[in-house]
mmCIF file of C-alpha atoms in Angstrom:
data_model
loop_
_atom_site.group_PDB
_atom_site.id
_atom_site.type_symbol
_atom_site.label_atom_id
_atom_site.label_comp_id
_atom_site.label_asym_id
_atom_site.label_seq_id
_atom_site.Cartn_x
_atom_site.Cartn_y
_atom_site.Cartn_z
ATOM 1 C CA MET A 1 6.952 18.550 -25.217
ATOM 2 C CA ASP A 2 4.133 21.906 -26.005
ATOM 3 C CA VAL A 3 2.712 19.370 -28.438
ATOM 4 C CA PHE A 4 1.263 16.821 -25.941
ATOM 5 C CA TYR A 5 -0.126 19.574 -23.772
ATOM 6 C CA ARG A 6 -0.556 22.550 -26.330
ATOM 7 C CA GLU A 7 -4.576 21.806 -26.683
ATOM 8 C CA TRP A 8 -5.300 20.887 -23.441
ATOM 9 C CA GLU A 9 -3.710 24.014 -21.868
ATOM 10 C CA ARG A 10 -5.489 26.005 -24.393
ATOM 11 C CA ARG A 11 -9.157 24.751 -23.694
ATOM 12 C CA ALA A 12 -12.074 26.357 -23.175
ATOM 13 C CA PRO A 13 -14.164 26.021 -19.430
ATOM 14 C CA GLY A 14 -16.287 23.045 -19.807
ATOM 15 C CA GLU A 15 -14.409 21.948 -22.864
ATOM 16 C CA THR A 16 -13.867 17.787 -22.617
ATOM 17 C CA ARG A 17 -11.136 15.689 -24.622
ATOM 18 C CA ASP A 18 -11.954 15.080 -28.483
ATOM 19 C CA LEU A 19 -12.141 11.466 -29.100
ATOM 20 C CA ALA A 20 -13.151 11.777 -32.427
ATOM 21 C CA ARG A 21 -10.469 14.155 -33.199
ATOM 22 C CA ALA A 22 -7.962 11.899 -31.611
ATOM 23 C CA ARG A 23 -9.388 8.832 -33.912
ATOM 24 C CA ALA A 24 -8.632 11.178 -36.802
ATOM 25 C CA LEU A 25 -5.550 11.964 -35.657
ATOM 26 C CA ALA A 26 -4.604 8.060 -35.219
ATOM 27 C CA ASP A 27 -6.026 7.416 -39.173
ATOM 28 C CA ALA A 28 -3.749 10.406 -40.181
ATOM 29 C CA LEU A 29 -0.769 8.452 -39.019
ATOM 30 C CA GLY A 30 -1.840 4.594 -40.252
ATOM 31 C CA LEU A 31 -2.324 3.373 -36.239
ATOM 32 C CA LEU A 32 -5.830 2.330 -35.814
ATOM 33 C CA ASP A 33 -5.230 -1.517 -37.232
ATOM 34 C CA PRO A 34 -1.958 -2.405 -35.510
ATOM 35 C CA ASP A 35 -0.894 -6.050 -36.648
ATOM 36 C CA VAL A 36 0.307 -6.823 -33.580
ATOM 37 C CA PRO A 37 -1.845 -8.163 -30.312
ATOM 38 C CA VAL A 38 -2.785 -5.213 -27.947
ATOM 39 C CA LEU A 39 -3.661 -5.436 -24.583
ATOM 40 C CA VAL A 40 -5.339 -2.749 -22.593
ATOM 41 C CA VAL A 41 -5.601 -2.203 -19.125
ATOM 42 C CA VAL A 42 -7.993 0.112 -17.352
ATOM 43 C CA GLY A 43 -9.611 0.049 -13.564
ATOM 44 C CA SER A 44 -9.280 2.629 -10.649
ATOM 45 C CA LYS A 45 -5.919 1.207 -9.415
ATOM 46 C CA GLY A 46 -2.999 -1.010 -10.120
ATOM 47 C CA LYS A 47 -3.135 0.137 -13.796
ATOM 48 C CA GLY A 48 0.403 0.653 -13.721
ATOM 49 C CA THR A 49 1.745 -2.592 -12.199
ATOM 50 C CA ALA A 50 -0.911 -4.793 -14.239
ATOM 51 C CA ALA A 51 0.704 -3.197 -17.258
ATOM 52 C CA THR A 52 4.096 -4.150 -15.956
ATOM 53 C CA TYR A 53 3.702 -7.409 -15.224
ATOM 54 C CA ALA A 54 1.942 -8.185 -18.572
ATOM 55 C CA SER A 55 4.656 -6.464 -20.506
ATOM 56 C CA ALA A 56 7.434 -8.245 -18.192
ATOM 57 C CA PHE A 57 5.691 -11.483 -19.180
ATOM 58 C CA LEU A 58 5.382 -10.885 -22.823
ATOM 59 C CA ALA A 59 9.278 -10.257 -23.342
ATOM 60 C CA ALA A 60 10.150 -13.255 -21.194
ATOM 61 C CA ALA A 61 8.160 -15.337 -23.836
ATOM 62 C CA GLY A 62 10.758 -13.928 -26.464
ATOM 63 C CA LEU A 63 8.427 -10.983 -27.808
ATOM 64 C CA ARG A 64 9.658 -6.969 -28.193
ATOM 65 C CA VAL A 65 6.699 -5.164 -26.157
ATOM 66 C CA CYS A 66 5.934 -1.777 -26.486
ATOM 67 C CA THR A 67 4.013 -0.381 -22.914
ATOM 68 C CA VAL A 68 2.643 2.895 -22.600
ATOM 69 C CA THR A 69 1.555 3.701 -19.118
ATOM 70 C CA SER A 70 0.081 7.199 -17.701
ATOM 71 C CA PRO A 71 1.423 9.116 -16.190
ATOM 72 C CA GLY A 72 4.816 9.183 -16.295
ATOM 73 C CA LEU A 73 7.005 8.393 -13.114
ATOM 74 C CA ARG A 74 9.730 11.249 -12.741
ATOM 75 C CA SER A 75 9.260 12.281 -17.029
ATOM 76 C CA ASP A 76 7.555 11.651 -19.886
ATOM 77 C CA ARG A 77 9.971 9.472 -21.513
ATOM 78 C CA ASP A 78 9.175 6.871 -18.995
ATOM 79 C CA ARG A 79 5.009 6.919 -20.384
ATOM 80 C CA ILE A 80 6.561 4.884 -23.262
ATOM 81 C CA ARG A 81 8.624 1.881 -23.122
ATOM 82 C CA VAL A 82 10.371 -0.888 -24.711
ATOM 83 C CA ASP A 83 11.207 -4.243 -23.070
ATOM 84 C CA GLY A 84 10.970 -1.823 -19.662
ATOM 85 C CA ARG A 85 13.047 0.839 -20.740
ATOM 86 C CA ALA A 86 12.076 4.451 -20.923
ATOM 87 C CA LEU A 87 12.573 6.196 -24.176
ATOM 88 C CA SER A 88 15.731 8.041 -24.974
ATOM 89 C CA ALA A 89 14.869 12.084 -25.059
ATOM 90 C CA ALA A 90 15.792 11.884 -28.951
ATOM 91 C CA GLU A 91 13.237 9.092 -29.336
ATOM 92 C CA LEU A 92 10.632 11.266 -27.883
ATOM 93 C CA THR A 93 11.872 14.292 -29.426
ATOM 94 C CA ALA A 94 11.270 12.526 -32.693
ATOM 95 C CA LEU A 95 8.011 11.189 -31.911
ATOM 96 C CA ARG A 96 6.738 14.638 -30.980
ATOM 97 C CA ASP A 97 7.857 16.129 -34.407
ATOM 98 C CA VAL A 98 5.847 13.457 -36.416
ATOM 99 C CA LEU A 99 3.111 14.398 -34.137
ATOM 100 C CA ASP A 100 3.104 18.057 -34.508
ATOM 101 C CA GLU A 101 3.362 17.654 -38.322
ATOM 102 C CA ALA A 102 0.475 15.179 -38.212
ATOM 103 C CA ILE A 103 -1.941 17.758 -35.727
ATOM 104 C CA ALA A 104 -1.253 20.448 -37.870
ATOM 105 C CA ALA A 105 -2.856 18.801 -40.884
ATOM 106 C CA LEU A 106 -6.081 18.544 -38.978
ATOM 107 C CA PRO A 107 -8.701 20.923 -38.791
ATOM 108 C CA PRO A 108 -8.227 23.096 -36.008
ATOM 109 C CA PRO A 109 -10.335 22.261 -32.834
ATOM 110 C CA SER A 110 -13.477 23.100 -32.246
ATOM 111 C CA HIS A 111 -15.609 20.986 -29.808
ATOM 112 C CA GLY A 112 -12.739 19.710 -27.451
ATOM 113 C CA TYR A 113 -9.119 19.302 -27.403
ATOM 114 C CA LEU A 114 -6.631 16.407 -27.753
ATOM 115 C CA ALA A 115 -5.671 15.044 -24.314
ATOM 116 C CA PRO A 116 -1.964 14.618 -23.512
ATOM 117 C CA THR A 117 -2.877 10.907 -22.286
ATOM 118 C CA GLY A 118 -4.265 10.385 -25.533
ATOM 119 C CA LEU A 119 -1.397 11.764 -27.239
ATOM 120 C CA PHE A 120 0.791 9.864 -25.716
ATOM 121 C CA THR A 121 -1.047 6.894 -26.307
ATOM 122 C CA LEU A 122 -1.202 7.415 -29.792
ATOM 123 C CA SER A 123 3.140 8.041 -29.955
ATOM 124 C CA GLY A 124 3.434 4.867 -28.143
ATOM 125 C CA VAL A 125 1.435 3.026 -31.020
ATOM 126 C CA LEU A 126 3.562 4.848 -33.309
ATOM 127 C CA HIS A 127 6.854 3.864 -31.479
ATOM 128 C CA ALA A 128 5.831 0.181 -31.805
ATOM 129 C CA ARG A 129 5.550 0.197 -35.395
ATOM 130 C CA GLU A 130 8.709 2.097 -35.763
ATOM 131 C CA VAL A 131 10.859 -0.413 -33.290
ATOM 132 C CA ASP A 132 9.009 -3.391 -35.093
ATOM 133 C CA ALA A 133 7.356 -4.397 -31.736
ATOM 134 C CA ASP A 134 5.610 -8.011 -31.551
ATOM 135 C CA ALA A 135 3.172 -6.540 -29.108
ATOM 136 C CA ILE A 136 1.348 -3.512 -27.240
ATOM 137 C CA VAL A 137 0.460 -2.866 -24.075
ATOM 138 C CA LEU A 138 -1.525 0.359 -23.150
ATOM 139 C CA GLU A 139 -2.746 1.695 -20.087
ATOM 140 C CA ALA A 140 -5.831 3.828 -19.747
ATOM 141 C CA GLY A 141 -4.949 7.428 -18.554
ATOM 142 C CA MET A 142 -8.840 7.815 -17.293
ATOM 143 C CA GLY A 143 -11.899 5.708 -18.423
ATOM 144 C CA GLY A 144 -12.470 3.273 -21.077
ATOM 145 C CA ARG A 145 -15.044 3.857 -23.921
ATOM 146 C CA SER A 146 -13.714 7.507 -23.408
ATOM 147 C CA ASP A 147 -10.154 6.898 -23.380
ATOM 148 C CA GLU A 148 -7.979 6.835 -26.538
ATOM 149 C CA VAL A 149 -7.121 3.444 -25.599
ATOM 150 C CA SER A 150 -10.573 2.177 -26.723
ATOM 151 C CA LEU A 151 -9.783 3.087 -30.256
ATOM 152 C CA PHE A 152 -7.147 0.283 -31.038
ATOM 153 C CA SER A 153 -10.187 -2.808 -30.728
ATOM 154 C CA PRO A 154 -7.754 -4.598 -28.047
ATOM 155 C CA ASP A 155 -7.441 -8.149 -28.244
ATOM 156 C CA VAL A 156 -7.312 -8.656 -24.414
ATOM 157 C CA ALA A 157 -8.888 -5.741 -21.747
ATOM 158 C CA ALA A 158 -7.615 -6.398 -18.094
ATOM 159 C CA ILE A 159 -9.861 -4.867 -15.629
ATOM 160 C CA THR A 160 -8.024 -4.065 -12.284
ATOM 161 C CA PRO A 161 -10.374 -3.456 -9.043
ATOM 162 C CA ILE A 162 -13.019 -0.343 -9.757
ATOM 163 C CA PHE A 163 -14.016 1.615 -7.203
ATOM 164 C CA LEU A 164 -16.047 5.123 -7.101
ATOM 165 C CA GLU A 165 -13.444 7.955 -8.860
ATOM 166 C CA HIS A 166 -13.932 11.089 -11.110
ATOM 167 C CA ALA A 167 -17.700 11.009 -9.782
ATOM 168 C CA HIS A 168 -19.665 12.826 -12.087
ATOM 169 C CA ILE A 169 -16.919 12.325 -14.988
ATOM 170 C CA LEU A 170 -17.010 8.500 -15.709
ATOM 171 C CA GLY A 171 -20.044 8.089 -13.327
ATOM 172 C CA ASP A 172 -22.121 8.526 -10.222
ATOM 173 C CA THR A 173 -21.867 5.210 -8.959
ATOM 174 C CA PRO A 174 -18.967 1.999 -9.247
ATOM 175 C CA ALA A 175 -21.539 0.392 -11.212
ATOM 176 C CA GLU A 176 -21.641 2.929 -13.642
ATOM 177 C CA ILE A 177 -17.926 3.583 -13.553
ATOM 178 C CA ALA A 178 -17.526 -0.252 -14.521
ATOM 179 C CA LYS A 179 -19.728 -0.006 -17.483
ATOM 180 C CA GLU A 180 -17.583 2.990 -19.063
ATOM 181 C CA LYS A 181 -14.042 1.215 -18.291
ATOM 182 C CA ARG A 182 -16.149 -1.995 -19.543
ATOM 183 C CA GLY A 183 -16.708 0.126 -23.009
ATOM 184 C CA VAL A 184 -12.854 -0.480 -24.057
ATOM 185 C CA ALA A 185 -13.653 -3.933 -25.309
ATOM 186 C CA GLY A 186 -14.855 -4.584 -28.713
ATOM 187 C CA PRO A 187 -16.679 -7.574 -29.536
ATOM 188 C CA GLY A 188 -13.927 -9.879 -30.243
ATOM 189 C CA THR A 189 -12.120 -8.596 -27.167
ATOM 190 C CA VAL A 190 -11.395 -11.086 -24.343
ATOM 191 C CA VAL A 191 -11.963 -9.398 -20.973
ATOM 192 C CA VAL A 192 -10.581 -10.336 -17.791
ATOM 193 C CA SER A 193 -11.133 -8.689 -14.331
ATOM 194 C CA ALA A 194 -9.658 -8.654 -10.964
ATOM 195 C CA PRO A 195 -11.742 -9.693 -8.223
ATOM 196 C CA GLN A 196 -14.538 -7.055 -7.896
ATOM 197 C CA SER A 197 -17.201 -6.141 -5.490
ATOM 198 C CA ALA A 198 -20.611 -7.373 -6.178
ATOM 199 C CA GLU A 199 -21.774 -4.295 -7.677
ATOM 200 C CA VAL A 200 -19.247 -4.075 -9.985
ATOM 201 C CA ALA A 201 -19.077 -7.458 -10.900
ATOM 202 C CA LYS A 202 -22.504 -7.781 -11.796
ATOM 203 C CA ALA A 203 -22.050 -4.209 -14.106
ATOM 204 C CA LEU A 204 -19.212 -5.831 -15.728
ATOM 205 C CA GLY A 205 -21.176 -8.980 -17.133
ATOM 206 C CA ASP A 206 -20.101 -11.394 -18.615
ATOM 207 C CA VAL A 207 -16.068 -11.571 -18.258
ATOM 208 C CA HIS A 208 -13.340 -13.779 -16.848
ATOM 209 C CA HIS A 209 -13.036 -13.144 -13.009
ATOM 210 C CA MET A 210 -9.403 -13.944 -12.153
ATOM 211 C CA ARG A 211 -9.373 -15.770 -8.515
ATOM 212 C CA PRO A 212 -6.036 -15.374 -6.516
ATOM 213 C CA GLY A 213 -3.473 -17.818 -7.509
ATOM 214 C CA ASP A 214 -4.468 -17.831 -10.890
ATOM 215 C CA SER A 215 -1.106 -16.913 -12.193
ATOM 216 C CA GLY A 216 0.775 -19.780 -11.099
ATOM 217 C CA LEU A 217 3.510 -17.777 -10.053
ATOM 218 C CA PRO A 218 4.774 -18.148 -6.602
ATOM 219 C CA LEU A 219 4.416 -15.627 -4.040
ATOM 220 C CA GLY A 220 8.392 -14.775 -4.010
ATOM 221 C CA LEU A 221 7.620 -13.330 -7.997
ATOM 222 C CA LEU A 222 4.818 -11.198 -7.135
ATOM 223 C CA PRO A 223 4.793 -7.771 -5.364
ATOM 224 C CA ALA A 224 3.541 -7.560 -1.700
ATOM 225 C CA GLY A 225 0.328 -5.760 -0.385
ATOM 226 C CA LEU A 226 -2.395 -4.905 -3.042
ATOM 227 C CA GLY A 227 -0.033 -4.885 -6.123
ATOM 228 C CA ARG A 228 -0.166 -8.749 -5.504
ATOM 229 C CA THR A 229 -3.646 -9.000 -7.278
ATOM 230 C CA ASN A 230 -2.936 -6.862 -10.304
ATOM 231 C CA ALA A 231 0.254 -8.284 -10.849
ATOM 232 C CA GLU A 232 -1.338 -11.611 -11.215
ATOM 233 C CA LEU A 233 -3.918 -9.968 -13.062
ATOM 234 C CA GLY A 234 -1.551 -8.551 -15.748
ATOM 235 C CA VAL A 235 0.004 -12.037 -16.388
ATOM 236 C CA VAL A 236 -3.083 -13.556 -16.643
ATOM 237 C CA ALA A 237 -4.427 -11.025 -19.291
ATOM 238 C CA ALA A 238 -0.831 -11.777 -21.044
ATOM 239 C CA ARG A 239 -1.535 -15.222 -21.467
ATOM 240 C CA ARG A 240 -4.656 -14.691 -23.071
ATOM 241 C CA LEU A 241 -3.227 -12.575 -26.154
ATOM 242 C CA PRO A 242 -3.708 -14.637 -29.329
ATOM 243 C CA GLY A 243 -0.568 -16.483 -30.172
ATOM 244 C CA ILE A 244 1.596 -16.014 -27.216
ATOM 245 C CA ALA A 245 3.655 -19.164 -25.987
ATOM 246 C CA GLU A 246 4.618 -19.934 -22.153
ATOM 247 C CA PRO A 247 7.929 -18.454 -21.501
ATOM 248 C CA PRO A 248 10.694 -20.967 -20.424
ATOM 249 C CA PRO A 249 10.297 -20.963 -16.196
ATOM 250 C CA GLU A 250 13.618 -20.013 -15.844
ATOM 251 C CA THR A 251 13.411 -17.074 -18.289
ATOM 252 C CA LEU A 252 10.059 -15.995 -16.554
ATOM 253 C CA ARG A 253 11.566 -16.429 -13.326
ATOM 254 C CA ASP A 254 14.810 -14.393 -14.077
ATOM 255 C CA VAL A 255 12.412 -11.691 -15.670
ATOM 256 C CA LEU A 256 9.831 -11.166 -13.094
ATOM 257 C CA ALA A 257 12.457 -11.143 -10.431
ATOM 258 C CA SER A 258 13.911 -8.306 -12.189
ATOM 259 C CA ILE A 259 10.715 -6.254 -11.860
ATOM 260 C CA VAL A 260 11.051 -2.741 -9.570
ATOM 261 C CA LEU A 261 7.850 -0.641 -9.260
ATOM 262 C CA PRO A 262 9.052 2.791 -8.187
ATOM 263 C CA GLY A 263 6.150 4.669 -6.145
ATOM 264 C CA ARG A 264 4.450 1.155 -5.640
ATOM 265 C CA LEU A 265 5.275 0.578 -1.787
ATOM 266 C CA SER A 266 8.883 1.143 -3.050
ATOM 267 C CA TRP A 267 11.808 1.969 -0.490
ATOM 268 C CA HIS A 268 14.429 4.592 -0.999
ATOM 269 C CA ASP A 269 17.190 6.093 0.604
ATOM 270 C CA VAL A 270 17.663 10.164 0.864
ATOM 271 C CA PRO A 271 21.050 10.586 -0.646
ATOM 272 C CA GLY A 272 23.562 11.794 1.855
ATOM 273 C CA THR A 273 21.164 11.045 4.672
ATOM 274 C CA ALA A 274 20.115 7.938 6.901
ATOM 275 C CA THR A 275 16.353 8.835 6.111
ATOM 276 C CA ARG A 276 14.643 6.088 4.324
ATOM 277 C CA LEU A 277 11.619 6.289 2.424
ATOM 278 C CA LEU A 278 8.490 4.109 1.873
ATOM 279 C CA VAL A 279 6.589 5.644 -1.154
ATOM 280 C CA ASP A 280 3.415 4.459 -2.460
ATOM 281 C CA SER A 281 0.660 5.837 -4.967
ATOM 282 C CA ALA A 282 -1.888 4.946 -2.217
ATOM 283 C CA VAL A 283 -4.854 7.248 -2.744
ATOM 284 C CA ASP A 284 -7.725 5.401 -0.667
ATOM 285 C CA ARG A 285 -8.165 4.033 2.837
ATOM 286 C CA THR A 286 -7.261 0.653 1.963
ATOM 287 C CA GLY A 287 -4.093 1.570 0.367
ATOM 288 C CA VAL A 288 -3.032 4.007 2.867
ATOM 289 C CA ALA A 289 -3.574 1.072 5.466
ATOM 290 C CA ALA A 290 -1.474 -1.474 3.621
ATOM 291 C CA ALA A 291 1.320 0.842 3.215
ATOM 292 C CA LEU A 292 1.555 1.545 6.774
ATOM 293 C CA ALA A 293 1.288 -2.067 7.507
ATOM 294 C CA ALA A 294 4.250 -2.644 5.271
ATOM 295 C CA ALA A 295 6.082 0.401 7.077
ATOM 296 C CA ARG A 296 5.577 -1.175 10.361
ATOM 297 C CA ARG A 297 6.061 -4.397 9.705
ATOM 298 C CA ALA A 298 10.060 -2.814 8.595
ATOM 299 C CA TRP A 299 9.905 -0.504 11.342
ATOM 300 C CA ASP A 300 9.373 0.093 14.711
ATOM 301 C CA GLU A 301 8.023 3.177 14.122
ATOM 302 C CA ILE A 302 6.999 5.697 11.492
ATOM 303 C CA ASP A 303 8.638 9.049 12.263
ATOM 304 C CA HIS A 304 6.531 11.100 9.844
ATOM 305 C CA VAL A 305 4.056 10.467 6.906
ATOM 306 C CA VAL A 306 3.778 13.033 3.947
ATOM 307 C CA VAL A 307 0.676 12.470 1.968
ATOM 308 C CA CYS A 308 -0.555 14.339 -1.148
ATOM 309 C CA LEU A 309 -4.644 13.626 -1.995
ATOM 310 C CA PRO A 310 -6.627 15.904 -4.151
ATOM 311 C CA ASP A 311 -10.396 16.478 -3.383
ATOM 312 C CA HIS A 312 -11.365 13.818 -5.854
ATOM 313 C CA LYS A 313 -9.106 11.071 -3.426
ATOM 314 C CA ASP A 314 -10.412 9.211 -0.650
ATOM 315 C CA LEU A 315 -8.953 12.038 1.898
ATOM 316 C CA ASP A 316 -11.334 11.002 4.702
ATOM 317 C CA GLY A 317 -10.222 7.453 4.949
ATOM 318 C CA ALA A 318 -6.598 8.603 4.628
ATOM 319 C CA ILE A 319 -7.366 10.862 7.643
ATOM 320 C CA ALA A 320 -8.890 8.040 9.497
ATOM 321 C CA GLU A 321 -6.018 5.523 9.061
ATOM 322 C CA LEU A 322 -3.399 8.550 9.657
ATOM 323 C CA GLU A 323 -4.911 9.346 13.031
ATOM 324 C CA GLY A 324 -2.146 9.798 15.696
ATOM 325 C CA LEU A 325 0.613 10.262 13.336
ATOM 326 C CA PRO A 326 2.887 13.291 12.349
ATOM 327 C CA VAL A 327 1.666 14.197 9.265
ATOM 328 C CA THR A 328 2.786 16.927 6.074
ATOM 329 C CA PHE A 329 -0.166 17.275 4.041
ATOM 330 C CA ALA A 330 1.628 18.436 0.263
ATOM 331 C CA ARG A 331 -0.667 20.195 -2.630
ATOM 332 C CA LEU A 332 0.197 20.146 -6.253
ATOM 333 C CA PRO A 333 0.153 23.630 -7.706
ATOM 334 C CA TRP A 334 -1.853 22.546 -10.915
ATOM 335 C CA PRO A 335 -5.116 24.385 -11.239
ATOM 336 C CA ARG A 336 -6.866 20.692 -12.714
ATOM 337 C CA LEU A 337 -6.479 19.497 -9.008
ATOM 338 C CA SER A 338 -8.048 20.910 -6.169
ATOM 339 C CA PHE A 339 -6.798 20.805 -2.192
ATOM 340 C CA THR A 340 -10.048 22.570 -0.802
ATOM 341 C CA ARG A 341 -11.101 20.064 1.551
ATOM 342 C CA PRO A 342 -10.473 20.471 5.794
ATOM 343 C CA LEU A 343 -7.631 18.887 7.079
ATOM 344 C CA PRO A 344 -6.746 18.305 10.786
ATOM 345 C CA PRO A 345 -5.196 20.334 12.502
ATOM 346 C CA SER A 346 -2.338 19.105 13.586
ATOM 347 C CA TRP A 347 -1.378 18.265 10.115
ATOM 348 C CA ASP A 348 1.347 20.933 8.657
ATOM 349 C CA VAL A 349 0.354 22.053 4.950
ATOM 350 C CA VAL A 350 3.175 22.895 2.251
ATOM 351 C CA ASP A 351 3.103 22.919 -1.578
ATOM 352 C CA ALA A 352 4.581 20.362 -2.814
ATOM 353 C CA GLU A 353 7.760 22.130 -4.303
ATOM 354 C CA ALA A 354 8.763 22.394 -0.726
ATOM 355 C CA VAL A 355 9.026 18.846 -0.416
ATOM 356 C CA THR A 356 12.808 18.316 -1.241
ATOM 357 C CA ARG A 357 15.417 15.605 -0.311
ATOM 358 C CA GLU A 358 16.583 18.264 2.677
ATOM 359 C CA SER A 359 12.776 18.394 3.760
ATOM 360 C CA LEU A 360 12.340 15.017 3.557
ATOM 361 C CA ALA A 361 15.560 14.350 5.867
ATOM 362 C CA ALA A 362 14.443 16.481 8.384
ATOM 363 C CA LEU A 363 11.409 14.660 8.863
ATOM 364 C CA GLY A 364 13.065 11.678 10.721
ATOM 365 C CA ARG A 365 14.866 8.504 9.448
ATOM 366 C CA ARG A 366 11.703 6.424 8.793
ATOM 367 C CA VAL A 367 9.177 8.362 6.531
ATOM 368 C CA VAL A 368 6.262 7.316 4.098
ATOM 369 C CA VAL A 369 4.907 9.121 1.039
ATOM 370 C CA LEU A 370 1.725 8.514 -0.091
ATOM 371 C CA GLY A 371 -0.376 9.905 -2.597
ATOM 372 C CA THR A 372 -1.270 10.336 -6.320
ATOM 373 C CA VAL A 373 1.210 9.418 -8.657
ATOM 374 C CA TYR A 374 2.040 13.060 -9.602
ATOM 375 C CA PHE A 375 3.089 13.474 -6.160
ATOM 376 C CA THR A 376 5.076 10.333 -5.768
ATOM 377 C CA GLY A 377 6.613 11.068 -8.866
ATOM 378 C CA HIS A 378 7.861 14.075 -7.980
ATOM 379 C CA VAL A 379 9.335 12.723 -4.548
ATOM 380 C CA LEU A 380 11.075 9.818 -6.875
ATOM 381 C CA GLY A 381 12.661 12.523 -8.384
ATOM 382 C CA ALA A 382 13.883 14.241 -5.732
ATOM 383 C CA VAL A 383 15.549 11.705 -3.900
ATOM 384 C CA ASP A 384 17.005 10.382 -7.453
ATOM 385 C CA ALA A 385 15.609 7.110 -7.963
ATOM 386 C CA SER A 386 15.973 5.144 -10.926
ATOM 387 C CA THR A 387 13.270 4.670 -13.274
ATOM 388 C CA GLU A 388 15.129 3.735 -16.492
ATOM 389 C CA ARG A 389 13.973 0.301 -16.567
ATOM 390 C CA LEU A 390 11.219 -1.423 -14.767
ATOM 391 C CA PHE A 391 12.487 -5.029 -15.998
ATOM 392 C CA VAL A 392 15.368 -6.823 -17.826
ATOM 393 C CA THR A 393 15.075 -9.464 -20.252
ATOM 394 C CA ALA A 394 18.111 -11.049 -21.615
ATOM 395 C CA ALA A 395 16.469 -12.506 -24.501
ATOM 396 C CA VAL A 396 18.263 -11.947 -27.704
ATOM 397 C CA ARG A 397 16.527 -9.620 -29.801
ATOM 398 C CA ARG A 398 16.753 -8.080 -33.527
ATOM 399 C CA PRO A 399 18.211 -4.862 -33.770
ATOM 400 C CA PHE A 400 16.376 -1.646 -33.962
#
């Protein structure tokens, strides 16, 4: 998959993503004006949940929906899905080859690089055209106007809760970050936001602010914890796409009931052992607290917590919530992520590659795994969790 990462790996110090070059690539591939509705999801947390529920709703309505999420759960194949199913290896290879040829025809990079997340976004839109999709759902990699999803003039933009993240890149305050993410919308875009802080709501301006319960779905069809709001947001946003009919109630119930969200308060057994994991991609104090509360509802006690939080995440908040628990801190080996902040002296520290099914089983029978999605994806791979399908639809489809 070197095509997706080649320019990023060769970038010079200080270089940033080249959105203009990405636009030129999309134009060369004939992608800039998809002739189907486009829904874009931006925000600080919960984008994948919103994108999944939006996609499932559209599939229940009888549409073939192509979804792009970022990053992959276990591999790059599951960044792009059709009706919840991850690409096959052959499909991803074919997209790579088309991309490689188109990039070779562009002038060489001079002021930046083609970002991996952007190239997967373009590949997803290309795949949507190849399979004759009826709708496209795109999750932003990072940001809004600075992300490649902004190239596609979305019909609807869904904004999940926004907090201070990627400071000095997207903005120095939550309000500045909100304006950057709001910038994904074009003049005709319907913008729907999850509940926000007063500061963020003011910065977002004139958007539709969803309230809890606006999806009209029973609680049994929504995820527990913080994901509930983002799931409702996805459904509310999907309903705003032009030409979308309400799915039959029975079909909608069946499709939404089939949704699985690996790495989002998901439960997994470590194969061949008595150890059970609660895995959640929590990156701030609120998320960590919600995950621990879910674990305590299921278990009398927590034997161990494994956490991976790079410097730009809310490590201080996590430390406060994890006080009194045995903790192992895992560090990913990637230069783009820093792990330099001081940790409590009682915490064990390991490299992420040392987190295996054997090492997890050695921590006890009730283990909570928290942190950046790159790490939770590593753990999902270690326990061979299925990520091939996020939902199932029985609707009759025309053949590919």
